[in-house]
Short mmCIF file of C-alpha atoms and ligand atoms in Angstrom, two decimals:
data_model
loop_
_atom_site.label_atom_id
_atom_site.label_comp_id
_atom_site.label_asym_id
_atom_site.label_seq_id
_atom_site.Cartn_x
_atom_site.Cartn_y
_atom_site.Cartn_z
CA MET A 1308 47.18 103.01 115.00
CA GLY A 1309 50.55 103.81 113.38
CA LEU A 1310 52.32 101.73 116.01
CA TRP A 1311 50.15 98.69 115.22
CA MET A 1312 50.87 99.05 111.52
CA LEU A 1313 54.59 99.25 112.25
CA LEU A 1314 54.46 96.15 114.45
CA LEU A 1315 52.59 94.24 111.77
CA LEU A 1316 55.13 95.36 109.17
CA LEU A 1317 58.02 94.29 111.38
CA LEU A 1318 56.44 90.90 111.93
CA LEU A 1319 55.90 90.45 108.21
CA LEU A 1320 59.46 91.51 107.49
CA GLN A 1321 60.84 89.15 110.12
CA PHE A 1322 58.87 86.30 108.60
CA HIS A 1323 60.04 87.19 105.13
CA LEU A 1324 63.73 87.61 105.97
CA GLY A 1325 64.19 84.81 108.43
CA ASN A 1326 62.17 82.04 106.91
CA ALA A 1327 62.33 82.66 103.22
CA PRO A 1328 63.26 79.39 101.51
CA ARG A 1329 66.38 79.14 99.38
CA ILE A 1330 65.58 80.56 96.00
CA GLU A 1331 67.11 77.76 93.99
CA SER A 1332 66.28 74.98 96.38
CA GLY A 1333 63.71 72.75 94.78
CA GLY A 1334 62.93 69.08 94.87
CA LYS A 1335 63.00 67.50 98.29
CA CYS A 1336 63.44 70.78 100.19
CA GLY A 1337 60.48 72.59 98.68
CA GLY A 1338 57.77 72.23 101.30
CA LEU A 1339 59.54 70.17 103.94
CA ASN A 1340 61.27 72.82 106.02
CA GLY A 1341 62.21 70.37 108.73
CA LEU A 1342 64.35 68.24 106.41
CA CYS A 1343 66.11 71.22 104.88
CA VAL A 1344 67.46 72.54 108.20
CA ALA A 1345 69.72 69.60 108.82
CA LEU A 1346 73.09 71.32 108.22
CA PRO A 1347 74.66 73.55 110.90
CA ALA A 1348 74.23 77.22 110.06
CA PRO A 1349 77.32 79.32 109.31
CA THR A 1350 78.59 81.61 112.08
CA LYS A 1351 80.33 84.98 112.36
CA VAL A 1352 78.84 86.39 109.19
CA SER A 1353 80.31 89.90 108.93
CA ILE A 1354 81.15 92.55 106.39
CA SER A 1355 84.51 94.29 106.65
CA SER A 1356 85.31 97.29 104.55
CA PHE A 1357 88.42 99.32 103.77
CA ASN A 1358 88.19 102.44 101.58
CA LEU A 1359 84.75 101.28 100.39
CA GLU A 1360 86.02 97.87 99.34
CA HIS A 1361 83.68 95.44 101.07
CA THR A 1362 84.35 91.82 101.94
CA LEU A 1363 81.96 89.33 103.52
CA SER A 1364 83.45 86.59 105.66
CA PHE A 1365 81.95 83.74 107.71
CA LEU A 1366 82.86 80.55 109.55
CA PRO A 1367 81.20 77.17 109.14
CA GLY A 1368 78.97 76.00 111.97
CA PRO A 1369 80.34 73.31 114.29
CA GLU A 1370 80.50 69.84 112.73
CA THR A 1371 79.89 71.07 109.21
CA PRO A 1372 80.72 68.26 106.72
CA PRO A 1373 83.83 69.02 104.67
CA ASP A 1374 82.08 69.06 101.27
CA THR A 1375 79.62 71.74 102.36
CA HIS A 1376 79.16 74.80 100.16
CA PHE A 1377 77.88 78.25 101.07
CA THR A 1378 75.77 80.80 99.30
CA VAL A 1379 75.42 84.55 99.94
CA GLN A 1380 72.50 86.91 99.50
CA ILE A 1381 72.13 90.61 100.24
CA LEU A 1382 69.25 92.85 101.12
CA ARG A 1383 69.06 96.55 100.39
CA PHE A 1384 67.41 98.11 103.37
CA ARG A 1385 63.71 98.93 102.95
CA LYS A 1386 63.48 96.53 100.05
CA SER A 1387 62.10 93.16 100.94
CA THR A 1388 63.79 90.85 98.46
CA TRP A 1389 67.06 89.12 99.09
CA LYS A 1390 69.27 88.90 96.04
CA LEU A 1391 71.80 86.22 95.27
CA VAL A 1392 75.35 87.59 94.95
CA THR A 1393 76.79 86.35 91.68
CA GLY A 1394 80.20 84.80 92.20
CA CYS A 1395 79.34 83.92 95.81
CA SER A 1396 76.84 81.14 95.29
CA GLU A 1397 79.18 78.21 95.80
CA LEU A 1398 81.81 79.25 98.32
CA VAL A 1399 83.78 76.73 100.31
CA VAL A 1400 85.15 77.04 103.85
CA GLY A 1401 87.80 79.80 104.05
CA GLN A 1402 86.59 81.72 101.00
CA THR A 1403 85.24 85.25 101.29
CA CYS A 1404 82.76 87.14 99.14
CA ASN A 1405 83.71 90.43 97.46
CA LEU A 1406 80.72 92.74 97.93
CA THR A 1407 82.35 95.88 96.50
CA ARG A 1408 80.25 95.91 93.34
CA VAL A 1409 77.09 94.87 95.14
CA LEU A 1410 77.02 97.42 97.98
CA LYS A 1411 77.47 100.34 95.61
CA ASP A 1412 75.65 103.11 97.43
CA PRO A 1413 77.69 104.37 100.42
CA PHE A 1414 74.62 105.98 102.01
CA GLN A 1415 72.42 102.90 101.81
CA SER A 1416 72.06 100.26 104.53
CA TYR A 1417 72.57 96.62 103.63
CA GLN A 1418 72.43 93.22 105.24
CA ALA A 1419 73.96 89.97 104.06
CA ARG A 1420 73.13 86.38 104.90
CA VAL A 1421 74.85 83.07 104.36
CA GLN A 1422 73.51 79.54 104.07
CA ALA A 1423 75.29 76.20 103.97
CA PHE A 1424 74.21 73.45 101.56
CA THR A 1425 75.39 70.05 100.44
CA PRO A 1426 76.66 69.65 96.87
CA ASN A 1427 73.48 67.84 95.67
CA GLN A 1428 71.41 70.51 97.46
CA ASN A 1429 69.09 68.12 99.28
CA GLN A 1430 70.33 69.55 102.59
CA THR A 1431 70.53 73.21 103.56
CA SER A 1432 71.18 75.14 106.76
CA LYS A 1433 69.37 78.06 108.32
CA TRP A 1434 70.43 81.46 107.08
CA THR A 1435 72.78 83.45 109.27
CA ILE A 1436 72.29 87.19 108.90
CA SER A 1437 74.96 89.87 109.28
CA LYS A 1438 74.58 93.10 111.21
CA ARG A 1439 73.31 96.05 109.28
CA PHE A 1440 76.07 97.58 107.22
CA LEU A 1441 76.22 101.22 106.12
CA PRO A 1442 79.29 101.70 103.89
CA GLN A 1443 79.68 105.40 104.66
CA SER A 1444 79.99 104.96 108.42
CA ASP A 1445 81.30 101.41 108.63
CA THR A 1446 84.11 101.48 106.10
CA VAL A 1447 87.61 102.06 107.42
CA ILE A 1448 89.01 105.24 105.89
CA GLY A 1449 92.59 104.37 104.99
CA PRO A 1450 95.43 106.88 105.04
CA PRO A 1451 95.28 109.35 102.15
CA ASP A 1452 98.14 109.90 99.70
CA VAL A 1453 100.18 112.80 101.10
CA SER A 1454 103.05 114.91 99.81
CA VAL A 1455 104.67 117.83 101.62
CA SER A 1456 106.97 120.56 100.35
CA GLY A 1457 108.42 123.76 101.83
CA CYS A 1458 107.30 127.25 100.81
CA GLY A 1459 109.43 129.56 102.97
CA ASN A 1460 107.88 129.82 106.41
CA CYS A 1461 105.12 127.42 105.47
CA LEU A 1462 104.45 123.93 104.15
CA LEU A 1463 102.39 122.96 101.13
CA LEU A 1464 100.39 119.84 101.81
CA TYR A 1465 98.85 117.79 98.99
CA VAL A 1466 96.24 115.26 100.06
CA THR A 1467 94.62 112.92 97.55
CA VAL A 1468 92.40 109.89 97.66
CA PRO A 1469 94.51 106.74 97.61
CA LYS A 1470 94.44 104.80 94.37
CA THR A 1471 92.09 101.86 94.90
CA SER A 1472 91.73 99.03 92.42
CA GLY A 1473 88.17 99.99 91.45
CA LEU A 1474 87.68 103.36 89.77
CA GLN A 1475 84.28 104.01 91.34
CA GLN A 1476 85.58 103.81 94.90
CA ASP A 1477 87.98 106.70 94.26
CA LYS A 1478 85.15 109.07 93.40
CA GLN A 1479 82.85 107.82 96.13
CA LEU A 1480 85.61 108.01 98.68
CA GLN A 1481 86.38 111.59 97.67
CA LEU A 1482 82.71 112.43 98.26
CA LEU A 1483 83.03 111.13 101.81
CA TYR A 1484 86.14 113.17 102.66
CA ARG A 1485 85.09 116.06 104.91
CA ASP A 1486 87.95 117.36 107.02
CA LEU A 1487 91.65 116.85 107.39
CA HIS A 1488 93.03 116.39 110.87
CA ILE A 1489 96.64 117.43 110.59
CA HIS A 1490 99.27 116.78 113.20
CA VAL A 1491 102.44 118.85 112.81
CA HIS A 1492 105.64 117.95 114.63
CA ARG A 1493 108.92 119.92 114.56
CA THR A 1494 111.76 117.41 114.18
CA ARG A 1495 114.42 119.44 116.02
CA ASP A 1496 112.74 119.77 119.42
CA GLY A 1497 109.49 117.81 119.16
CA VAL A 1498 107.22 120.86 119.41
CA GLN A 1499 103.84 119.86 117.99
CA PHE A 1500 100.38 121.17 117.26
CA LYS A 1501 97.14 120.07 115.62
CA LEU A 1502 95.19 121.65 112.83
CA ASN A 1503 91.78 120.91 111.30
CA LEU A 1504 91.14 121.99 107.73
CA GLU A 1505 88.26 121.42 105.41
CA TYR A 1506 89.24 118.81 102.85
CA LYS A 1507 91.00 120.21 99.80
CA GLU A 1508 93.72 118.66 97.68
CA GLU A 1509 96.09 121.58 98.18
CA ASN A 1510 96.55 122.99 101.67
CA MET A 1511 98.95 125.42 103.31
CA ILE A 1512 100.29 125.26 106.85
CA SER A 1513 101.50 128.78 107.66
CA TYR A 1514 103.45 130.63 110.37
CA LEU A 1515 106.21 128.06 110.62
CA GLN A 1516 109.89 128.65 111.23
CA PRO A 1517 111.85 128.85 107.96
CA GLY A 1518 114.65 126.41 107.23
CA VAL A 1519 113.38 123.88 109.74
CA GLU A 1520 112.12 120.34 109.27
CA TYR A 1521 108.54 119.47 110.19
CA CYS A 1522 106.77 116.13 109.99
CA VAL A 1523 103.09 116.00 109.12
CA THR A 1524 100.57 113.23 109.79
CA VAL A 1525 97.18 113.45 108.08
CA THR A 1526 93.90 111.76 109.05
CA VAL A 1527 90.79 112.11 106.92
CA ALA A 1528 87.59 112.75 108.84
CA VAL A 1529 84.29 111.44 107.49
CA PHE A 1530 80.81 112.22 108.90
CA PHE A 1531 79.58 109.56 111.32
CA ASN A 1532 82.68 107.51 110.77
CA SER A 1533 85.34 107.12 113.42
CA ASN A 1534 87.38 104.46 111.64
CA SER A 1535 90.03 106.65 110.03
CA VAL A 1536 93.60 105.47 109.87
CA PRO A 1537 96.26 108.25 110.05
CA SER A 1538 98.94 108.49 107.39
CA LYS A 1539 102.56 107.85 108.24
CA PRO A 1540 104.57 111.02 108.97
CA PHE A 1541 105.73 112.96 105.92
CA CYS A 1542 108.68 115.29 106.61
CA ALA A 1543 109.95 118.37 104.79
CA PHE A 1544 111.95 121.56 105.39
CA THR A 1545 109.93 124.77 105.27
CA SER A 1546 112.65 126.35 103.10
CA PRO A 1547 115.92 124.81 101.87
CA PRO A 1548 118.03 124.35 104.99
CA PRO A 1549 120.60 127.22 104.74
CA ARG A 1550 123.20 125.80 107.08
CA SER A 1551 123.52 122.45 105.50
CA SER A 1552 123.85 123.96 101.99
CA LEU A 1553 126.54 126.34 103.27
CA ASN A 1554 128.29 123.38 104.79
CA VAL A 1555 128.34 121.70 101.42
CA VAL A 1556 129.81 124.84 99.85
CA PHE A 1557 132.50 125.04 102.54
CA CYS A 1558 133.33 121.41 102.14
CA LEU A 1559 133.70 121.79 98.39
CA LEU A 1560 135.85 124.88 98.87
CA GLY A 1561 138.03 123.06 101.36
CA ALA A 1562 138.41 120.13 99.02
CA PHE A 1563 139.41 122.43 96.15
CA CYS A 1564 141.95 124.18 98.37
CA VAL A 1565 143.54 120.92 99.42
CA ILE A 1566 143.72 119.71 95.84
CA GLY A 1567 145.14 123.08 94.75
CA PHE A 1568 147.89 123.04 97.40
CA PHE A 1569 148.71 119.49 96.53
CA LEU A 1570 149.07 120.31 92.85
CA ILE A 1571 151.27 123.33 93.60
CA GLY A 1572 153.40 121.18 95.88
CA VAL A 1573 153.80 118.57 93.19
CA VAL A 1574 154.81 121.15 90.60
CA VAL A 1575 157.35 122.87 92.86
CA TYR A 1576 158.89 119.74 94.28
CA GLY A 1577 158.89 118.02 90.91
CA GLY A 1578 160.64 121.06 89.42
CA GLN A 1579 163.34 120.96 92.06
CA LEU A 1580 163.82 117.28 91.57
CA SER A 1581 164.22 117.52 87.83
CA TYR A 1582 166.66 120.42 88.31
CA GLU A 1583 168.68 118.29 90.67
CA LEU A 1584 168.70 115.46 88.18
CA LEU A 1585 169.82 117.76 85.43
CA ARG A 1586 172.67 118.97 87.53
CA ARG A 1587 173.82 115.45 88.20
CA ARG A 1588 173.48 114.03 84.72
CA LEU A 1589 174.65 116.81 82.45
CA PRO A 1590 178.24 117.82 82.08
CA ARG A 1591 179.04 120.68 84.32
CA SER A 1592 179.59 123.07 81.47
CA LEU A 1593 176.20 122.47 80.01
CA TYR A 1594 174.58 122.78 83.39
CA ILE A 1595 176.19 126.05 83.98
CA ALA A 1596 175.21 127.13 80.52
CA LEU A 1597 171.64 126.23 81.23
CA GLN A 1598 171.69 127.82 84.59
CA SER A 1599 172.93 131.13 83.28
CA GLN A 1600 171.50 131.33 79.85
CA ASP A 1601 170.35 134.81 80.57
CA ARG A 1602 173.84 135.90 81.42
CA GLY A 1603 174.82 135.45 77.79
CA SER A 1604 178.38 136.04 76.83
CA ALA A 1605 179.77 135.55 80.30
CA ALA A 1606 178.68 131.99 80.19
CA LEU A 1607 180.26 131.52 76.83
CA GLU A 1608 183.56 132.85 78.05
CA LEU A 1609 183.43 130.59 81.00
CA SER A 1610 182.77 127.61 78.85
CA ASP A 1611 185.75 128.56 76.64
CA GLN A 1612 188.02 128.66 79.60
CA THR A 1613 186.97 125.38 80.94
CA SER A 1614 186.85 123.56 77.64
CA PRO A 1615 189.29 120.73 77.30
CA PRO A 1616 192.55 121.40 75.40
CA HIS A 1617 192.37 121.50 71.67
CA PRO A 1618 192.69 118.00 70.21
CA HIS A 1619 195.31 119.09 67.68
CA PRO A 1620 197.45 121.74 69.18
CA PRO A 1621 199.60 123.56 66.74
CA PRO A 1622 203.00 121.85 66.78
CA PRO A 1623 205.62 123.74 68.61
CA PRO A 1624 207.89 125.55 66.29
CA THR A 1625 210.59 123.17 65.44
CA PRO A 1626 213.96 124.74 65.73
CA ARG A 1627 215.53 124.97 62.40
CA TYR A 1628 219.20 124.66 62.70
CA THR A 1629 220.46 126.58 59.95
CA THR A 1630 223.91 127.64 59.58
CA GLY A 1631 223.10 130.89 61.17
CA THR A 1632 221.40 131.61 64.43
CA PRO A 1633 217.99 130.18 65.18
CA LEU A 1634 215.17 132.32 63.84
CA THR A 1635 212.81 132.03 66.65
CA ALA A 1636 212.88 132.80 70.24
CA SER A 1637 215.36 130.48 71.61
CA PRO A 1638 217.41 131.56 74.51
CA PRO A 1639 220.13 133.63 73.30
CA THR A 1640 223.30 131.74 73.21
CA GLU A 1641 226.43 132.97 74.79
CA ALA A 1642 227.78 133.17 71.38
CA GLN A 1643 225.21 135.76 70.40
CA LEU A 1644 225.89 137.80 73.40
C1 NAG B 1200 70.87 63.57 99.96
O1 NAG B 1200 71.19 62.92 98.76
C2 NAG B 1200 72.20 61.94 98.87
C3 NAG B 1200 72.52 61.36 97.52
O2 NAG B 1200 71.93 62.04 96.51
C4 NAG B 1200 71.80 60.90 99.88
O3 NAG B 1200 72.84 59.95 100.04
C5 NAG B 1200 71.46 61.54 101.20
O4 NAG B 1200 70.99 60.58 102.11
C6 NAG B 1200 70.42 62.61 101.02
N1 NAG B 1200 70.24 63.28 102.31
C7 NAG B 1200 69.09 63.63 102.79
C8 NAG B 1200 69.07 64.29 104.15
O5 NAG B 1200 68.08 63.45 102.17
C1 NAG B 1201 86.68 93.37 94.88
O1 NAG B 1201 86.06 93.85 93.73
C2 NAG B 1201 86.48 95.13 93.33
C3 NAG B 1201 85.63 95.55 92.15
O2 NAG B 1201 85.58 94.59 91.18
C4 NAG B 1201 87.94 95.07 92.99
O3 NAG B 1201 88.39 96.35 92.61
C5 NAG B 1201 88.72 94.61 94.22
O4 NAG B 1201 90.06 94.47 93.91
C6 NAG B 1201 88.15 93.29 94.73
N1 NAG B 1201 88.79 92.99 96.00
C7 NAG B 1201 89.37 91.83 96.25
C8 NAG B 1201 89.96 91.66 97.62
O5 NAG B 1201 89.42 90.94 95.42
#
C-alpha cells in the first residue's frame, strides 16, 4: 500500500518538475507545448560551491542561436514549487548564477534547472535539471586561516574560518567545522606525524623539541564532506632558536671589537704622527721643551745654553789710553814688569 502511494507521488512529482510550463511564458506558448520546445535545451547544468558560496553554471545546447537568453529556477527538496532566481532570469551564454543567497540552508537539498528562451519569448527550450545539491556535503571546504607560534616545547595553533565576502557564510561554515586534521613536519630532518583534534580556535601541539622549527598543515574535516582543501604549511620555532640568537650576539661582539681596535689604532698611530710632525716643524729648542716639560728647570737651563748669542753684546771694554797704565786687564807690558 505504502509503496503504491510512493510510486504515485513520484510520478506526480516527475510530471510536475519535468513538464511544468515556464511561469512567465504566456501568449503563443501557453497551451501549445510542441511549439515551445523548439530551442535546444542547455547542457551541463551544475552547482559548484566553495566555502558555502554557490555558483550555478551551464552551457548552451548545440546550435543555440546567439541571441538566446537563459533563466534559472530552484527547488527546495520536498517542496513542489520551482522558484525563479531573481537576478538570473535573463542570463546570456557564459554568465553564471550566484546561488549563495538562495541556497541558504546548508542541511537542505536543492535542485536547479535552466531553460533557454528567445528575447521575445515565443520560443523556449526544455528545462535541464541539475543533480541534487546538499551544501553541507557538496561544498568545498577551503583552507582555514592559520597562525602558529612557539610556546617552549610546544606550538600554539590558531585556526579560524576564512573571511568570506558574505557574513552569513562565516557563521554557517563555522557550524560545519568538526575536526582539524593536522600534519606536523620538522624542518630540520623531515620527521613528521599526524594529529586529529576536535575543532577549536586555539589548539596546542605538545611534546615537541624546543628551539626547533616545525611546519604545520591544517585541513578542516566536515561530516559527510570529503572536499576539504589543506592549508599551506605554516612554520614556527617551538621556542626562540637559542643558537641563532647567540650567533647574533657573537657577531655584534665581534663587530664591536673590530671597531674598538680600529679606533685605538687610529688614536695611537695618529698620536705618533702628530708627534713626528711637531718634531719636524718646531724649532728644536721648543720641541725639547715640550718633550721634557716635566723635567722643569733642566730644560730651561738647556734652552739657555743653546739660545743664540745676545743681539747686543756688551761692548768690549775699550782701552783707555791714559797717561798712566791701562786700567783694565791688558797684558802687562814689559814696562810694568
Ligand atoms: C517568434 O516571433 C518572431 C517575431 O516576433 C518571429 O519572427 C518568429 O517567427 C516567431 N517564432 C516562432 C517559432 O513563432
Ligand atoms: C555571491 O553572492 C554572495 C552574497 O551576496 C556574495 O557574498 C558573493 O561575493 C557572490 N559571489 C560572486 C562570485 O559574485
